[in-house]
mmCIF file of C-alpha atoms in Angstrom:
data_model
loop_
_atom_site.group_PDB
_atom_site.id
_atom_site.type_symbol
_atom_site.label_atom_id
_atom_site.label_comp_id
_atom_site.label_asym_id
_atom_site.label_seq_id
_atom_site.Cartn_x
_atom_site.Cartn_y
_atom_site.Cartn_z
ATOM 1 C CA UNK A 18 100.791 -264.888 -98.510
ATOM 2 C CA UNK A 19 103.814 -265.151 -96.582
ATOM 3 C CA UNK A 20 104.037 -264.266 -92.627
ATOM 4 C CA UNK A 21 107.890 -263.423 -93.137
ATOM 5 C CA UNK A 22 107.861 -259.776 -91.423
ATOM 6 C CA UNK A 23 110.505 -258.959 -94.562
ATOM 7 C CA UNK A 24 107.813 -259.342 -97.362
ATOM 8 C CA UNK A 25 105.212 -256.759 -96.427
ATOM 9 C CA UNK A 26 108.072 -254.191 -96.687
ATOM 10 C CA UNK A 27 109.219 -255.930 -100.087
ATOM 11 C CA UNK A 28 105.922 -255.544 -101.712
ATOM 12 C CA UNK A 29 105.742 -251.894 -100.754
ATOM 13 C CA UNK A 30 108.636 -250.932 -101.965
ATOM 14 C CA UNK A 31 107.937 -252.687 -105.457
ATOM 15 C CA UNK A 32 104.822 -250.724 -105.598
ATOM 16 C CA UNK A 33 106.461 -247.435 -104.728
ATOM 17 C CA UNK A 34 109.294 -248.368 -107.245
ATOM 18 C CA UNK A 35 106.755 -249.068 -110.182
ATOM 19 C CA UNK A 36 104.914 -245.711 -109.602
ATOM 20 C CA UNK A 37 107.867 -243.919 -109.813
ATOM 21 C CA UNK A 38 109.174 -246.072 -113.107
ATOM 22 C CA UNK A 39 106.014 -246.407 -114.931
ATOM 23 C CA UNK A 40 104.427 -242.640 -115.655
ATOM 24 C CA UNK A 41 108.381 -242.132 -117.259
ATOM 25 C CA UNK A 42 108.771 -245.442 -119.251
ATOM 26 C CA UNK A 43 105.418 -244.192 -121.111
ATOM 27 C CA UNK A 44 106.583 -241.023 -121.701
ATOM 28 C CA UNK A 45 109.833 -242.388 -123.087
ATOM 29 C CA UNK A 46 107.896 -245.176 -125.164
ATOM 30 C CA UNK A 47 104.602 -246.375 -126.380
ATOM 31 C CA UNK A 48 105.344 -249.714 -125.185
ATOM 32 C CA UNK A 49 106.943 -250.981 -121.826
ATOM 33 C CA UNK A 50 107.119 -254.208 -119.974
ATOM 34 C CA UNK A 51 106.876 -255.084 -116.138
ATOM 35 C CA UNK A 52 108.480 -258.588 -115.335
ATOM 36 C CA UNK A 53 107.485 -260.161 -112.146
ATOM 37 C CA UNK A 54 109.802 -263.646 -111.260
ATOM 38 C CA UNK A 55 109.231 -265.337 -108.108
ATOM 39 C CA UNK A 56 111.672 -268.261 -106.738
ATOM 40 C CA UNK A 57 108.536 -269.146 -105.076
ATOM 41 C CA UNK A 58 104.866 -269.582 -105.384
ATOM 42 C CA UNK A 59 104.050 -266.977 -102.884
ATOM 43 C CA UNK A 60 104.728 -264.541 -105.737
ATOM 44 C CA UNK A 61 104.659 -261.804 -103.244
ATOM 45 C CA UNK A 62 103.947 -258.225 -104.613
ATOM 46 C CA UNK A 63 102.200 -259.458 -107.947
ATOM 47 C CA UNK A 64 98.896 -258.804 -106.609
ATOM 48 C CA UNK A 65 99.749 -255.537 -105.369
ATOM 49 C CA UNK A 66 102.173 -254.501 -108.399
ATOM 50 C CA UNK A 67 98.707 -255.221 -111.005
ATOM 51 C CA UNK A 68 96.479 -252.898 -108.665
ATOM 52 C CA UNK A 69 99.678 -249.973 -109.230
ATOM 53 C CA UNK A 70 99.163 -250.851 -112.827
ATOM 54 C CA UNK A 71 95.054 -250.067 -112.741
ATOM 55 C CA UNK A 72 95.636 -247.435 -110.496
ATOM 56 C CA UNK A 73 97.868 -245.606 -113.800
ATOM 57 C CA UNK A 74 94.716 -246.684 -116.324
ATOM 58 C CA UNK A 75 94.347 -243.128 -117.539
ATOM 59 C CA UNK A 76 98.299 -242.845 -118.715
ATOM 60 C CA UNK A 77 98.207 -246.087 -120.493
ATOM 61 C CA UNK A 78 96.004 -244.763 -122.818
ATOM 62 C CA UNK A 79 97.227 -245.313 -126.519
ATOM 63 C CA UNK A 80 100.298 -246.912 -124.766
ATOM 64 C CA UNK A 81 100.512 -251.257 -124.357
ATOM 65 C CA UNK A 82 102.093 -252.462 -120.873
ATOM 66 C CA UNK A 83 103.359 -255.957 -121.132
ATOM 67 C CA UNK A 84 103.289 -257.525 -117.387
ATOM 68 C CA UNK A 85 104.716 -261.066 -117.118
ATOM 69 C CA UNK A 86 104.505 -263.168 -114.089
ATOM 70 C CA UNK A 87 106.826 -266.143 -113.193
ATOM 71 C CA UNK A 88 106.283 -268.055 -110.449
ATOM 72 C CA UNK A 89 107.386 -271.481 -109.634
ATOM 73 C CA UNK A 90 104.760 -273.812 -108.455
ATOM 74 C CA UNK A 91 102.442 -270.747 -107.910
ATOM 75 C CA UNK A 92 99.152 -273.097 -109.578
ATOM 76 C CA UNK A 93 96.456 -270.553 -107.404
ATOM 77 C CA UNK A 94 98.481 -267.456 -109.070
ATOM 78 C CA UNK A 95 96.093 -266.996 -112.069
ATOM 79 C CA UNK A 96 92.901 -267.139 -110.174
ATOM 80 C CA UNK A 97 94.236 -264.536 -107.339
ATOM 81 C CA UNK A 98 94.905 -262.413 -110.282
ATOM 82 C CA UNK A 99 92.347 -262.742 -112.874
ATOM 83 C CA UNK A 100 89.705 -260.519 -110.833
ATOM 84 C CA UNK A 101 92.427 -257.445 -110.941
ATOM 85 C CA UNK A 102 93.493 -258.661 -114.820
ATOM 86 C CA UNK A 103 89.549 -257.988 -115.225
ATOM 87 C CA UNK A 104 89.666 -254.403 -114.071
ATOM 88 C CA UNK A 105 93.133 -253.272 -116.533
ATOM 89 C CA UNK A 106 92.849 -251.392 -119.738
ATOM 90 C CA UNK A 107 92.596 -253.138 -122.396
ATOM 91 C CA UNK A 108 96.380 -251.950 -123.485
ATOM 92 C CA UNK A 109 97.501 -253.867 -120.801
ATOM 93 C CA UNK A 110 97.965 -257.619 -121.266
ATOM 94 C CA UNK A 111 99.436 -259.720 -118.151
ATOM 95 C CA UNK A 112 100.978 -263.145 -119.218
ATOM 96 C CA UNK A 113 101.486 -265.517 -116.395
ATOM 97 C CA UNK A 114 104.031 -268.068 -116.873
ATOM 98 C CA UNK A 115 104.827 -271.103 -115.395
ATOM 99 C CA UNK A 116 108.451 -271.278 -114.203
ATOM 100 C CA UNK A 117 110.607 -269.269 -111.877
ATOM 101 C CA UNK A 118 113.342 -266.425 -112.640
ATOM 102 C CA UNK A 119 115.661 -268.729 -114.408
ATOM 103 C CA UNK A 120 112.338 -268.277 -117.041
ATOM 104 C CA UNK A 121 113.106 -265.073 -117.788
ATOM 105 C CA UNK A 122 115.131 -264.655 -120.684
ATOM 106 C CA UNK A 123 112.399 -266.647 -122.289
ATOM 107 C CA UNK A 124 109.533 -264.856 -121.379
ATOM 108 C CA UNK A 125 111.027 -261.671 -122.001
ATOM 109 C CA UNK A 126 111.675 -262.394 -125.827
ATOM 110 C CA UNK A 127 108.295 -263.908 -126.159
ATOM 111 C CA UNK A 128 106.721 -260.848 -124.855
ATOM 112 C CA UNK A 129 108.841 -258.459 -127.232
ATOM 113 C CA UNK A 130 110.407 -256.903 -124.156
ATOM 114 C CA UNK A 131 113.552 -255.387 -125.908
ATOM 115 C CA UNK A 132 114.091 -251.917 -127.313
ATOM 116 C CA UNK A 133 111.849 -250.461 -125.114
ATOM 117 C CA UNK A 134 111.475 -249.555 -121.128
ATOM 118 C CA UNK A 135 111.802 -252.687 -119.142
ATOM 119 C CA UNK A 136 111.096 -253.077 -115.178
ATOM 120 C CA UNK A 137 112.311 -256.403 -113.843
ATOM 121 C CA UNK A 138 111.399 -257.732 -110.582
ATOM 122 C CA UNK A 139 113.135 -260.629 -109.218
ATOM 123 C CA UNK A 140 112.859 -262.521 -106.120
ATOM 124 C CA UNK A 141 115.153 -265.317 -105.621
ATOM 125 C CA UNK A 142 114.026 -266.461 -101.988
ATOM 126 C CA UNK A 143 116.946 -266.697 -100.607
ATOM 127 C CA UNK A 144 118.254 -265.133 -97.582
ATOM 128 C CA UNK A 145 120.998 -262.467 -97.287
ATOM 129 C CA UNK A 146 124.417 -264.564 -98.077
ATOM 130 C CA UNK A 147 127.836 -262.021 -97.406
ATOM 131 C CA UNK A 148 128.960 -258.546 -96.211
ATOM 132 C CA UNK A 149 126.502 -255.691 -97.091
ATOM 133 C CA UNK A 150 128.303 -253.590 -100.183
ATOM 134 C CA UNK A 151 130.770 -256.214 -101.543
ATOM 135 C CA UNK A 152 131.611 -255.746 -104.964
ATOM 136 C CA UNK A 153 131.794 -258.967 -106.665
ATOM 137 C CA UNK A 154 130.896 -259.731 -110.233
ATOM 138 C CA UNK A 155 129.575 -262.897 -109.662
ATOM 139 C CA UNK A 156 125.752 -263.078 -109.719
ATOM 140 C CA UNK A 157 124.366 -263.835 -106.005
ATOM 141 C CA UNK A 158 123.163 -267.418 -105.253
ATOM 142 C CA UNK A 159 120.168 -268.733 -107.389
ATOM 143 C CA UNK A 160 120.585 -265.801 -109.908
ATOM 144 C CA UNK A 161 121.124 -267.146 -113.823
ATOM 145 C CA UNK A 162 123.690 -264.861 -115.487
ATOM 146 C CA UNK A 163 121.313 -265.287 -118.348
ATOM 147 C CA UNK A 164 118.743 -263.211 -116.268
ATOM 148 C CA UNK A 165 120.982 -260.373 -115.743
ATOM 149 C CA UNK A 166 121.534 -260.302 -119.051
ATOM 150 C CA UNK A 167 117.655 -260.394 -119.983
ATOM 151 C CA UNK A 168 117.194 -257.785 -117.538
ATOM 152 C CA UNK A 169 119.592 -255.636 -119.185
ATOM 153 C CA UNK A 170 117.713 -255.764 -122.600
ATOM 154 C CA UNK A 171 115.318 -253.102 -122.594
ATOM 155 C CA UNK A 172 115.648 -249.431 -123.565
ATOM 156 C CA UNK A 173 116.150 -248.804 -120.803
ATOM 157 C CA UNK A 174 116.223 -251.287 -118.257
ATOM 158 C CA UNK A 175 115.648 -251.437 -114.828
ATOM 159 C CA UNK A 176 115.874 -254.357 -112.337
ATOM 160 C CA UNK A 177 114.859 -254.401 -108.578
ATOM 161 C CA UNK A 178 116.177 -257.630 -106.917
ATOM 162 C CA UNK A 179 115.850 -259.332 -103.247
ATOM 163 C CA UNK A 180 117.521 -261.935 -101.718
ATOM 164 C CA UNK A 181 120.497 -263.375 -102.674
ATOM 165 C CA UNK A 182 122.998 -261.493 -101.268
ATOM 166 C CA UNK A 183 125.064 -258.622 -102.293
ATOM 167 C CA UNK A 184 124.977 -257.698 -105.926
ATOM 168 C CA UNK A 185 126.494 -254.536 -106.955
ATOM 169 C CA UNK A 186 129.233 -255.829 -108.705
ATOM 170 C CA UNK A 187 126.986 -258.804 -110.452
ATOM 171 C CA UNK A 188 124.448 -255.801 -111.820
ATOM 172 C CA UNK A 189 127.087 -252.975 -112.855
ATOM 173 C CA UNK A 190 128.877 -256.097 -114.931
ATOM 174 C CA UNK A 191 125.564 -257.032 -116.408
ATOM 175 C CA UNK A 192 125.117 -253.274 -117.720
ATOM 176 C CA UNK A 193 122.856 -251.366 -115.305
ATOM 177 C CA UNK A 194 125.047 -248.211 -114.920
ATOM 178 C CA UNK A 195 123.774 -246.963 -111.579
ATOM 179 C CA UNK A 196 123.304 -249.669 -108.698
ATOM 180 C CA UNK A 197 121.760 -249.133 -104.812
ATOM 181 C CA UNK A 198 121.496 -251.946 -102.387
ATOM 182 C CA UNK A 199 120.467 -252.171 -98.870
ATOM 183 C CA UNK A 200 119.888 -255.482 -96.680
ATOM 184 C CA UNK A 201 116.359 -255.576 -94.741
ATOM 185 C CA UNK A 202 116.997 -257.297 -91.371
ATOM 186 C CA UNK A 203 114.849 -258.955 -89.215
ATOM 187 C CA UNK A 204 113.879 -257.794 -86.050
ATOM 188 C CA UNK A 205 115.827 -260.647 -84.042
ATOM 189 C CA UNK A 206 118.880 -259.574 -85.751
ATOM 190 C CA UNK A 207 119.303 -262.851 -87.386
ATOM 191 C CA UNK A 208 117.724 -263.342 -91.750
ATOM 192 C CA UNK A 209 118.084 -260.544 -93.845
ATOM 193 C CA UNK A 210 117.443 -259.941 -97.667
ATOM 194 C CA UNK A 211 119.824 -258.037 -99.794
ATOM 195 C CA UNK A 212 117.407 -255.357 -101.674
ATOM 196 C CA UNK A 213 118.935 -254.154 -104.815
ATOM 197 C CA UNK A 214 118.257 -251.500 -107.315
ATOM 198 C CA UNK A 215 120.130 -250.981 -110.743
ATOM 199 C CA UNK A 216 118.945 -248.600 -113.069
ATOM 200 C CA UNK A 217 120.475 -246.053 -115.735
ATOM 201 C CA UNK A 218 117.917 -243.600 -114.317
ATOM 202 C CA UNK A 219 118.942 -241.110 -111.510
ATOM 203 C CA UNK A 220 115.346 -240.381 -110.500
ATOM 204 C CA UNK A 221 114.644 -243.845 -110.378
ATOM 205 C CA UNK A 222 117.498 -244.306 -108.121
ATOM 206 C CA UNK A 223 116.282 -241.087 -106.393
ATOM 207 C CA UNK A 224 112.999 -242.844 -106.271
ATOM 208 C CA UNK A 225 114.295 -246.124 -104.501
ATOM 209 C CA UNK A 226 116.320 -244.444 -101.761
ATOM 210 C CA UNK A 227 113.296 -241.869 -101.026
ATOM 211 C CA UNK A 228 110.643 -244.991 -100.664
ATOM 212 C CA UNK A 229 113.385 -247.258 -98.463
ATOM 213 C CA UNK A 230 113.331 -244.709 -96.045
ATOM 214 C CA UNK A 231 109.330 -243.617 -96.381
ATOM 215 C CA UNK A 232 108.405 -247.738 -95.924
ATOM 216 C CA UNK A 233 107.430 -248.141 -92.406
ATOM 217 C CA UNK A 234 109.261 -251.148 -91.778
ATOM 218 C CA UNK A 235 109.909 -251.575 -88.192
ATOM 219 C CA UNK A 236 112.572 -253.384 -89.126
ATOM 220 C CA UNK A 237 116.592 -252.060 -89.693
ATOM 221 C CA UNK A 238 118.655 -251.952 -92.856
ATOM 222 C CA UNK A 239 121.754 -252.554 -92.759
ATOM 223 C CA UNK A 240 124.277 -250.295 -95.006
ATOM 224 C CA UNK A 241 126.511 -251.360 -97.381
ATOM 225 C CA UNK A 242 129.146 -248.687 -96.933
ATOM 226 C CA UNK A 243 128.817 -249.201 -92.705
ATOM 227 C CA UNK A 244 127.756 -253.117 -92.515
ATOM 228 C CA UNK A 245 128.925 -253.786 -88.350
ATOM 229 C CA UNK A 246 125.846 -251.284 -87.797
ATOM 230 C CA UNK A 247 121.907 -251.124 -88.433
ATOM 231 C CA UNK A 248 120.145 -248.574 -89.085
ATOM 232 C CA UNK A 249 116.338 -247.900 -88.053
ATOM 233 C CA UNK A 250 114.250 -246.824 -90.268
ATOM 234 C CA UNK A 251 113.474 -242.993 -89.783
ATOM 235 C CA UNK A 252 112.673 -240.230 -92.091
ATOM 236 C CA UNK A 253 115.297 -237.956 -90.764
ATOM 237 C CA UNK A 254 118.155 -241.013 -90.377
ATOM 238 C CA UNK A 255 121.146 -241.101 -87.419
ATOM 239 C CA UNK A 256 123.575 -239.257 -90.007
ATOM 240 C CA UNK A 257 126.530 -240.716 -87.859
ATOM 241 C CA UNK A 258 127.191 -243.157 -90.331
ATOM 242 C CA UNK A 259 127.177 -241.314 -93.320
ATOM 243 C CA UNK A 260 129.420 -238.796 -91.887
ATOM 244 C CA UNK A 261 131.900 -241.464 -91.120
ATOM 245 C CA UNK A 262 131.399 -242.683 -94.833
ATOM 246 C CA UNK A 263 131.700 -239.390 -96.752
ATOM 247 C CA UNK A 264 134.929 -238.773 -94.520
ATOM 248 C CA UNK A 265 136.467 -242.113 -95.986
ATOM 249 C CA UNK A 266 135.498 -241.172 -99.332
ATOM 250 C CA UNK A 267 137.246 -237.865 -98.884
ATOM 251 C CA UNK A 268 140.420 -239.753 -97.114
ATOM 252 C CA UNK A 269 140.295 -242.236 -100.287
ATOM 253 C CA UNK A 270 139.823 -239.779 -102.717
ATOM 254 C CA UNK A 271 140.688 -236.314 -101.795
ATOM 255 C CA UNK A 272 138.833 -233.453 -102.206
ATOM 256 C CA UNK A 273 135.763 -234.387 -103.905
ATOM 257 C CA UNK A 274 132.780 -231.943 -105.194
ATOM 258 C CA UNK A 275 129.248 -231.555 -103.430
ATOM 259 C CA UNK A 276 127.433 -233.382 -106.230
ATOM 260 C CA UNK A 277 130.304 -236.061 -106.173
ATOM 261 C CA UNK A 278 129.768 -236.764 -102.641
ATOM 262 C CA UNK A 279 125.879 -236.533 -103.275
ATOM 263 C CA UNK A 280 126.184 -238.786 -106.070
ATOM 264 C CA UNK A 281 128.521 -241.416 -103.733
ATOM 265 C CA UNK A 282 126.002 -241.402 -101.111
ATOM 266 C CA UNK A 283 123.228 -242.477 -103.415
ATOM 267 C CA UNK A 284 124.912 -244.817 -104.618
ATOM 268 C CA UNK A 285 127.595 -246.521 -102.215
ATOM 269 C CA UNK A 286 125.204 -246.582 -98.612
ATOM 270 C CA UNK A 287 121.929 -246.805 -97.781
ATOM 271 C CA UNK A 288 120.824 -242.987 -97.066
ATOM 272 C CA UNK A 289 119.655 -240.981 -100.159
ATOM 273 C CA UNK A 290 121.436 -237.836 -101.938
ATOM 274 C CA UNK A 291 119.904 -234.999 -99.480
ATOM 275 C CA UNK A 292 121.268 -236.684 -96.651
ATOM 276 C CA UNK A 293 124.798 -235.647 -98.000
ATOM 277 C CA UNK A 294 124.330 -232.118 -97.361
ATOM 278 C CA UNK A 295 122.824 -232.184 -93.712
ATOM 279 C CA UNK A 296 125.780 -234.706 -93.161
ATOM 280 C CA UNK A 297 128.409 -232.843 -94.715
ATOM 281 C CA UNK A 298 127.289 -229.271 -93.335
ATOM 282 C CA UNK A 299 127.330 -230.857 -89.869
ATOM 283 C CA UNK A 300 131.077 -231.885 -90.574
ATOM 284 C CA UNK A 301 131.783 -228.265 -91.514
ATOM 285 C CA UNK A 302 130.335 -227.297 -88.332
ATOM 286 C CA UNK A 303 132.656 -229.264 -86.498
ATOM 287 C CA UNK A 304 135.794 -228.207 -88.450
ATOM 288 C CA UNK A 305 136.186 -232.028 -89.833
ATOM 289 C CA UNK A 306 136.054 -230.912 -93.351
ATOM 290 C CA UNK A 307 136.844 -227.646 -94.910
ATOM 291 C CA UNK A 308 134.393 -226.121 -97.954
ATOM 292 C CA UNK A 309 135.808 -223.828 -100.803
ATOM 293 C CA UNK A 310 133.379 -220.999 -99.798
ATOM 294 C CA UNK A 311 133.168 -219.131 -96.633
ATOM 295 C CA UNK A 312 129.107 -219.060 -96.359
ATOM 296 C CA UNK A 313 126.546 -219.826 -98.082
ATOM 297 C CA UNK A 314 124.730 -223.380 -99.206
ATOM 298 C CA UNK A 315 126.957 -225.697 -99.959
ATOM 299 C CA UNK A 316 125.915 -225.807 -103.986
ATOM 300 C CA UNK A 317 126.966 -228.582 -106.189
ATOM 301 C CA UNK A 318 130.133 -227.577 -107.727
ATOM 302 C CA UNK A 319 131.896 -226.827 -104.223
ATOM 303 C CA UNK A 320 134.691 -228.552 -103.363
ATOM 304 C CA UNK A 321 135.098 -230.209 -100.105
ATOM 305 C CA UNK A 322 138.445 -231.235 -98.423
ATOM 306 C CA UNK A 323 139.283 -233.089 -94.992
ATOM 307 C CA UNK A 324 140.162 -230.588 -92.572
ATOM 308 C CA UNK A 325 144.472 -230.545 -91.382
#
């Protein structure tokens, strides 16, 4: 496996995404399939992502999991994960397939992904390339438009890329009507990977944002919405940032709703919905915004304004 200090973190967060995804893509469908490309033969995370799988045997029952694996060059791949194949239900059936992402659309019909739930992990292997958060519909570098597209085919579909660079734009294009992204950086300040989520799935999303900041990385992420600054990994983050953020959403905007604000904070930086309220009831505190209601939580339908 690789040494890079960026992949232990990578593989966590894969298996904290598929726990989350799996027990609801079986309750929305008999059928579901995991996709696993690698750019690379390190194939980092398969191993781990099969274990998730036999570690969910009991809910598969009277439900089939499709799990493919790409990996280019990865010839040891099927031997490191025929012993854990072994131990699976018998309603799970992994195909491993030569070949790396650009594979996927293939390997997708083969395995009768569409119609039904589909995870797709993709690791293109290449470092961070642009600003955090830019919104550009071109795919990133070494991502096949082709494989957005496959990604996109299930009902519903879900796709959790690294490396590359920023993809936001590339993944909302494709279809995937929520999108998240972060950039892992490491700890000389120097290579990062762009870590991207797009789902139709607010849990999921929910999901993604709670295990990014449960991962003990020891390494920053930088935020889209704040990129000149890094952030270290904390369960109760600096909320400086996001309190500059949700001030130049209300400055864009105008007044803008709790659950809006929630909602643009899940989705536009790296800190998850709940950090919205501490951030924004600090900002009342300090007379920077006004709220519509004199006390009280601050509940979802409140409107908040810039103070002056």
């Amino acid at each position: 496996m690789s040494s890079d200090p960026i992949a232990p973190v990578l593989r966590e967060l894969l298996v904290r995404q598929l726990e989350a995804w799996l027990p609801a893509a079986l309750k929305r469908s008999r059928r579901a399939t995991l996709a696993l490309a690698y750019a690379d033969g390190d194939a980092r995370g398969a191993d781990d992502a099969l274990r998730a799988v036999a570690a969910h045997a009991d809910r598969l029952r009277g439900s089939r999991l499709a799990v493919v694996v790409l990996a280019a060059g990865a010839a040891d791949l099927p031997g490191r994960l025929g012993p854990i194949e072994g131990a699976l239900p018998a309603d799970v059936a992994v195909h491993v397939v030569p070949g790396g992402p650009d594979r996927l659309p293939v390997a997708l019909k083969a395995a009768g992904a569409a119609g039904a739930p589909l995870l797709s992990v993709v690791d293109l292997g290449v470092p961070t390339a642009g600003a955090a958060g830019t919104v550009d519909p071109t795919p990133p570098a070494g991502l096949d438009p082709a494989v957005l597209a496959a990604a996109a085919g299930g009902r519903p579909s879900e796709l959790l890329l690294w490396g590359g660079g920023p993809a936001r734009g590339a993944l909302a294009a494709a279809g995937f009507p929520l999108v998240a992204e972060a950039e892992l950086v490491a700890g000389d300040g120097g290579t990062g990977t762009a870590i991207t989520l797009g789902t139709g799935w607010d849990r999921s999303l929910e999901a993604f944002k709670d295990a990014l900041w449960a991962v003990d990385a020891g390494l920053p992420y930088g935020d889209p919405a704040d990129p000149e600054h890094l952030l270290d990994v904390s369960r109760d983050p600096d909320p400086g940032p996001l309190r500059r953020e949700l001030l130049a959403e209300l400055a864009r905007s105008g007044p803008r709703t709790v659950s809006e604000l929630r909602r643009h904070t899940l989705t536009a930086t790296v800190y998850r919905s709940a950090d919205a309220v501490r951030a924004l009831t600090g900002l009342v505190d300090d007379g920077e915004v006004v709220r519509e209601r004199e006390s009280g939580r601050l509940a979802g339908d409140e409107v908040i304004s810039l103070a002056g």
